[in-house]
Amino acid sequence: MVFMAESVSILGGRGMLGSDLADILKQSNYAVQVWDLPDWDITCPGHIERAVKGAAVVVNCAAYTNVDKAEEQADIALAVNATAVGQLGRLAQRHHFFLVHISTDFVFDGQGDQPYQETDTPSPISVYGQSKWQGELALRESACASAILRVEWSYGRHGVNFVTKFLGRARAGSELKVVNDQFGAPTWTADMAKAIECLIRGRHQGLYHFANAGYASRYDVACFIAGRLKLASKIVPCSSGEFPVKARRPANSRFNTAKIQAVLDHPIRSWQDALTEFLALR
Ligand SMILES: NC(=O)c1ccc[n+]([C@@H]2O[C@H](COP(=O)([O-])OP(=O)(O)OC[C@H]3O[C@@H](n4cnc5c(N)ncnc54)[C@H](OP(=O)(O)O)[C@@H]3O)[C@@H](O)[C@H]2O)c1
């Protein structure tokens, strides 16, 4: 809890993560301002300046997140995910606000089966991943006071995601094929928001990986949801090759979260516990 209202601007604050973050920060007595499309555009320098004015902290959740569409709209993805982030970093350096920027497991190529650490070298395999990596580099170059938080396999109440898509298809009946060759941890945006609040409160700078604890394939997650909700649909494992998509996805999205765990004021809970609570709200 903070006792004097500290001002926080959330860019992309009406998206899936931004909405949960706004709720969590308001509950913790921060004075929150939310900025997002359609009335606010991170690619307009004047808009960024307006959003950061007077803020002690800025959290950048704004991003071009359509991974497949980015393959054909590389210029827009780069403008939002990279160029604008550099601009934001330079403003943070000049105006001395603390910046938290959100990034992704898609900066990695997903080779091997070891959990990625913050010291591992990115090697993106999609335009989206490349644009997010360029954003991280641009932010680092600005040398502002900042934290970069990489997250993965997000789900939440305010967006379309793997969990909501699966539920929609499962409730429609029929047999469902789910890939069993991509591994990571489904992570609730509400849990990400609590981690971000800790980074803000402690002004923790640097690069951090965050995900709910444990690892699973997409197929494992689908079976878990079906089991919890007693869904009748038959779930069949398949390979990613059976679902041709425009952008390649990393097969290994496992994160080592030891570094962020050391600065959090609570243990990171398992993906099963978080997902069970999320499903109970639906
Ligand atoms: N979703 C995932 O599985 C996932 C995984 C790893 C990392 N991430 C990262 O997590 C962060 C939050 O994403 P999210 O999951 O909350 O996705 P999201 O719901 O798509 O949120 C992104 C927000 O940014 C907004 N936005 C897009 N272009 C903009 C622009 N030019 N100016 C201002 N706002 C703009 C979007 O508005 P519109 O909806 O109107 O486009 C949306 O409200 C992003 O940095 C993303 O890269 C997400």
Coordinates of C-alpha atoms and ligand atoms in Angstrom, one line a residue:
M1 CA 0.0 0.0 0.0
V2 CA 1.2 3.6 -0.7
F3 CA 0.0 6.3 1.6
M4 CA 0.3 9.4 -0.7
A5 CA -1.3 8.9 -4.0
E6 CA 1.6 8.4 -6.5
S7 CA 0.6 9.2 -10.1
V8 CA 0.9 6.3 -12.5
S9 CA 0.1 6.5 -16.3
I10 CA -0.8 3.2 -17.9
L11 CA -0.2 3.2 -21.7
G12 CA -2.4 0.7 -23.4
G13 CA -4.4 0.8 -20.2
R14 CA -7.6 -0.6 -21.7
G15 CA -6.0 -3.8 -23.0
M16 CA -6.0 -7.2 -21.2
L17 CA -3.0 -6.5 -18.9
G18 CA -3.6 -2.7 -18.7
S19 CA -7.1 -3.2 -17.4
D20 CA -6.1 -5.5 -14.6
L21 CA -3.1 -3.3 -13.7
A22 CA -5.4 -0.2 -13.4
D23 CA -7.6 -2.1 -11.0
I24 CA -4.7 -3.4 -8.9
L25 CA -3.0 0.0 -8.7
K26 CA -6.2 1.8 -7.8
Q27 CA -6.8 -0.7 -5.0
S28 CA -3.3 0.1 -3.7
N29 CA -4.1 3.9 -3.7
Y30 CA -2.1 5.0 -6.7
A31 CA -3.6 7.8 -8.8
V32 CA -4.0 6.1 -12.1
Q33 CA -4.4 7.6 -15.5
V34 CA -5.2 5.3 -18.5
W35 CA -4.3 6.0 -22.1
D36 CA -5.2 3.9 -25.1
L37 CA -6.5 3.8 -28.6
P38 CA -8.7 5.1 -30.2
D39 CA -8.2 8.5 -28.7
W40 CA -4.6 8.2 -27.7
D41 CA -1.8 6.7 -30.0
I42 CA 1.6 5.8 -28.8
T43 CA 3.1 6.4 -32.2
C44 CA 2.3 10.2 -32.0
P45 CA 5.1 11.9 -30.0
G46 CA 2.8 14.6 -28.8
H47 CA 0.4 12.0 -27.3
I48 CA 3.3 10.3 -25.4
E49 CA 4.3 13.7 -24.0
R50 CA 0.7 14.3 -22.8
A51 CA 0.5 10.9 -21.1
V52 CA 3.8 11.2 -19.2
K53 CA 3.3 14.8 -18.0
G54 CA 3.3 14.9 -14.2
A55 CA 3.5 11.1 -13.8
A56 CA 6.0 9.6 -11.3
V57 CA 5.6 6.2 -13.0
V58 CA 4.7 5.2 -16.5
V59 CA 3.8 1.5 -17.3
N60 CA 3.8 0.7 -21.0
C61 CA 1.3 -2.0 -21.8
A62 CA 0.6 -0.6 -25.2
A63 CA 1.6 -2.9 -28.0
Y64 CA 0.8 -4.2 -31.5
T65 CA -0.1 -7.8 -30.3
N66 CA -1.5 -9.4 -33.4
V67 CA 1.3 -11.9 -34.0
D68 CA 0.2 -13.2 -37.4
K69 CA -1.0 -9.8 -38.8
A70 CA 2.4 -8.3 -37.8
E71 CA 4.1 -10.5 -40.5
E72 CA 2.3 -8.3 -43.1
Q73 CA 2.3 -5.0 -41.1
A74 CA 5.9 -4.9 -40.0
D75 CA 6.0 -1.1 -40.3
I76 CA 3.1 -0.6 -37.9
A77 CA 4.4 -3.3 -35.5
L78 CA 7.9 -1.6 -35.4
A79 CA 6.4 1.9 -35.0
V80 CA 4.3 0.8 -31.9
N81 CA 6.6 -1.9 -30.4
A82 CA 10.0 -0.3 -31.0
T83 CA 10.2 3.3 -32.2
A84 CA 7.6 4.6 -29.7
V85 CA 9.4 2.7 -26.9
G86 CA 12.6 4.5 -27.7
Q87 CA 10.8 7.8 -27.6
L88 CA 9.3 6.9 -24.3
G89 CA 12.7 6.0 -22.9
R90 CA 14.2 9.3 -23.9
L91 CA 11.3 11.1 -22.2
A92 CA 11.8 9.1 -19.1
Q93 CA 15.5 10.0 -19.1
R94 CA 14.7 13.7 -19.5
H95 CA 11.8 13.9 -17.1
H96 CA 12.9 11.4 -14.5
F97 CA 9.8 9.2 -14.2
F98 CA 10.2 5.5 -13.5
L99 CA 9.3 3.4 -16.6
V100 CA 8.0 -0.2 -16.6
H101 CA 7.9 -1.7 -20.0
I102 CA 6.2 -5.0 -20.9
S103 CA 7.9 -7.4 -23.3
T104 CA 7.5 -11.1 -24.2
D105 CA 8.8 -14.6 -24.5
F106 CA 8.6 -14.1 -28.3
V107 CA 12.0 -12.4 -28.2
F108 CA 13.4 -16.0 -28.0
D109 CA 13.5 -18.7 -30.7
G110 CA 12.2 -21.4 -28.4
Q111 CA 15.0 -23.9 -29.1
G112 CA 15.7 -26.5 -26.4
D113 CA 13.8 -27.3 -23.3
Q114 CA 15.6 -25.2 -20.6
P115 CA 13.8 -22.3 -18.9
Y116 CA 15.0 -18.9 -20.3
Q117 CA 17.0 -16.7 -18.0
E118 CA 17.3 -12.9 -18.3
T119 CA 20.9 -13.4 -19.4
D120 CA 20.0 -15.5 -22.4
T121 CA 20.4 -13.9 -25.8
P122 CA 17.2 -13.2 -27.7
S123 CA 16.8 -14.5 -31.3
P124 CA 13.2 -13.7 -32.4
I125 CA 11.6 -15.8 -35.2
S126 CA 8.6 -13.5 -36.0
V127 CA 8.1 -9.9 -37.0
Y128 CA 6.2 -9.4 -33.7
G129 CA 9.1 -10.9 -31.7
Q130 CA 11.6 -8.8 -33.6
S131 CA 9.7 -5.6 -33.0
K132 CA 9.4 -6.3 -29.3
W133 CA 13.2 -7.1 -29.1
Q134 CA 13.9 -3.8 -31.0
G135 CA 11.8 -2.0 -28.4
E136 CA 13.8 -3.5 -25.5
L137 CA 17.1 -2.4 -27.2
A138 CA 15.7 1.1 -27.8
L139 CA 14.7 1.4 -24.2
R140 CA 18.1 0.2 -23.0
E141 CA 19.8 2.7 -25.3
S142 CA 17.9 5.6 -23.6
A143 CA 19.6 4.7 -20.3
C144 CA 16.5 5.8 -18.3
A145 CA 15.5 4.4 -14.9
S146 CA 13.3 1.4 -16.0
A147 CA 12.3 -2.2 -15.6
I148 CA 11.5 -4.5 -18.5
L149 CA 9.1 -7.2 -17.6
R150 CA 8.8 -10.1 -20.1
V151 CA 5.6 -12.1 -19.7
E152 CA 4.1 -15.1 -21.6
W153 CA 0.9 -17.0 -22.4
S154 CA -1.3 -14.2 -20.9
Y155 CA -4.9 -14.6 -20.1
G156 CA -7.3 -12.3 -18.3
R157 CA -10.9 -11.1 -18.1
H158 CA -10.5 -8.3 -20.6
G159 CA -9.1 -9.9 -23.8
V160 CA -9.2 -12.8 -26.2
N161 CA -6.6 -15.4 -25.4
F162 CA -5.8 -19.1 -25.4
V163 CA -8.1 -19.8 -22.4
T164 CA -11.1 -17.8 -23.6
K165 CA -10.7 -19.2 -27.2
F166 CA -10.5 -22.8 -25.9
L167 CA -13.6 -22.3 -23.7
G168 CA -15.6 -20.8 -26.6
R169 CA -14.7 -23.8 -28.9
A170 CA -15.2 -26.4 -26.1
R171 CA -18.7 -25.1 -25.2
A172 CA -19.6 -25.4 -28.9
G173 CA -19.3 -29.1 -28.4
S174 CA -17.2 -31.3 -30.8
E175 CA -13.7 -32.7 -30.7
L176 CA -10.9 -30.2 -30.1
K177 CA -7.3 -30.5 -31.3
V178 CA -4.7 -28.8 -29.2
V179 CA -1.0 -28.6 -29.8
N180 CA 1.3 -30.6 -27.5
D181 CA 4.6 -29.3 -28.8
Q182 CA 4.6 -25.8 -27.3
F183 CA 5.6 -25.4 -23.6
G184 CA 5.3 -22.6 -21.2
A185 CA 3.1 -21.4 -18.3
P186 CA -0.3 -19.8 -18.8
T187 CA -0.2 -16.6 -16.7
W188 CA -3.0 -14.5 -15.4
T189 CA -2.8 -10.8 -16.1
A190 CA -4.0 -10.2 -12.5
D191 CA -0.8 -12.0 -11.2
M192 CA 1.4 -10.0 -13.6
A193 CA -0.2 -6.8 -12.3
K194 CA 0.7 -7.6 -8.7
A195 CA 4.3 -8.3 -9.8
I196 CA 4.3 -4.9 -11.6
E197 CA 3.1 -3.2 -8.4
C198 CA 6.1 -4.6 -6.6
L199 CA 8.5 -3.4 -9.2
I200 CA 7.0 0.1 -9.0
R201 CA 7.0 0.2 -5.2
G202 CA 10.6 -1.0 -4.9
R203 CA 11.7 1.0 -8.0
H204 CA 13.4 -2.3 -9.2
Q205 CA 15.3 -1.6 -12.4
G206 CA 16.5 -4.2 -14.9
L207 CA 15.2 -7.1 -16.9
Y208 CA 12.8 -9.6 -15.4
H209 CA 10.9 -12.7 -16.5
F210 CA 7.5 -13.3 -15.0
A211 CA 5.1 -16.3 -15.4
N212 CA 3.0 -18.4 -13.1
A213 CA 5.0 -21.3 -11.7
G214 CA 5.3 -24.7 -13.4
Y215 CA 5.4 -25.7 -17.1
A216 CA 2.8 -27.3 -19.4
S217 CA 2.0 -27.8 -23.0
R218 CA -1.0 -26.1 -24.5
Y219 CA -2.6 -29.6 -24.6
D220 CA -2.0 -30.0 -20.8
V221 CA -3.6 -26.7 -20.2
A222 CA -6.6 -27.6 -22.3
C223 CA -7.1 -30.9 -20.4
F224 CA -6.7 -29.1 -17.1
I225 CA -9.5 -26.6 -18.0
A226 CA -11.8 -29.3 -19.3
G227 CA -11.2 -31.3 -16.1
R228 CA -11.9 -28.3 -13.8
L229 CA -15.1 -27.3 -15.7
K230 CA -16.2 -30.9 -16.4
L231 CA -16.4 -30.2 -20.1
A232 CA -17.6 -33.1 -22.3
S233 CA -15.5 -32.3 -25.4
K234 CA -12.9 -34.8 -26.5
I235 CA -9.4 -33.1 -26.5
V236 CA -6.9 -34.6 -29.0
P237 CA -3.2 -33.8 -28.9
C238 CA -1.6 -32.6 -32.2
S239 CA 1.5 -30.9 -33.5
S240 CA 1.9 -27.2 -34.4
G241 CA 2.4 -28.3 -38.0
E242 CA -1.3 -29.3 -38.2
F243 CA -2.3 -25.6 -37.6
P244 CA -0.5 -23.5 -40.3
V245 CA -0.2 -19.9 -39.2
K246 CA 1.6 -16.9 -40.7
A247 CA 4.0 -16.3 -37.8
R248 CA 6.2 -19.0 -36.2
R249 CA 5.8 -19.4 -32.4
P250 CA 8.6 -20.5 -30.0
A251 CA 8.1 -24.1 -28.9
N252 CA 9.9 -23.4 -25.6
S253 CA 8.5 -20.5 -23.7
R254 CA 9.6 -21.7 -20.2
F255 CA 10.8 -18.8 -18.0
N256 CA 13.2 -19.0 -15.1
T257 CA 11.5 -16.6 -12.6
A258 CA 14.1 -16.7 -9.8
K259 CA 15.3 -13.1 -10.4
I260 CA 11.8 -11.5 -10.0
Q261 CA 10.8 -13.9 -7.2
A262 CA 13.7 -12.3 -5.2
V263 CA 12.0 -8.8 -5.3
L264 CA 8.4 -9.8 -4.9
D265 CA 6.6 -9.7 -1.6
H266 CA 4.7 -12.9 -2.3
P267 CA 5.5 -16.3 -3.7
I268 CA 4.6 -16.7 -7.4
R269 CA 1.7 -19.2 -7.4
S270 CA 1.4 -22.2 -9.7
W271 CA -0.4 -21.8 -13.1
Q272 CA -2.9 -24.4 -11.9
D273 CA -3.9 -22.3 -8.8
A274 CA -4.2 -19.1 -10.8
L275 CA -6.2 -20.7 -13.5
T276 CA -8.5 -22.4 -11.0
E277 CA -9.3 -19.1 -9.5
F278 CA -9.8 -17.4 -12.9
L279 CA -12.1 -20.2 -14.0
A280 CA -14.2 -19.9 -10.9
L281 CA -14.9 -16.2 -11.7
R282 CA -16.4 -17.1 -15.1
Ligands
LIG1 N1 -1.2 -11.5 -24.8 C1 -0.1 -12.3 -24.6 O1 -0.2 -13.5 -24.6 C2 1.2 -11.7 -24.3 C3 2.3 -12.5 -24.1 C4 3.5 -12.0 -23.9 C5 3.7 -10.6 -23.8 N2 2.6 -9.8 -24.0 C6 2.8 -8.3 -23.9 O2 2.0 -7.8 -22.8 C7 1.7 -6.4 -23.0 C8 0.2 -6.2 -22.9 O3 -0.5 -6.9 -23.9 P1 -1.9 -7.5 -23.7 O4 -1.8 -8.9 -23.5 O5 -2.7 -6.7 -22.6 O6 -2.5 -7.2 -25.1 P2 -3.7 -6.2 -25.6 O7 -4.9 -6.5 -24.9 O8 -3.6 -6.3 -27.1 O9 -3.2 -4.8 -25.1 C9 -2.4 -3.9 -25.9 C10 -3.1 -2.6 -25.8 O10 -2.3 -1.7 -26.6 C11 -3.2 -0.9 -27.4 N3 -2.5 -0.4 -28.6 C12 -2.2 -1.0 -29.8 N4 -1.6 -0.1 -30.6 C13 -1.6 1.1 -30.0 C14 -1.2 2.4 -30.3 N5 -0.7 2.7 -31.5 N6 -1.3 3.4 -29.4 C15 -1.9 3.1 -28.2 N7 -2.3 1.9 -27.8 C16 -2.2 0.9 -28.7 C17 -4.3 -1.9 -27.8 O11 -5.4 -1.3 -28.3 P3 -6.3 -2.1 -29.4 O12 -6.9 -3.3 -28.6 O13 -7.4 -1.1 -29.7 O14 -5.4 -2.5 -30.5 C18 -4.5 -2.6 -26.5 O15 -5.4 -1.9 -25.7 C19 2.3 -6.1 -24.5 O16 3.5 -5.5 -24.3 C20 2.4 -7.5 -25.1 O17 3.5 -7.5 -26.1 C21 1.4 -10.3 -24.2

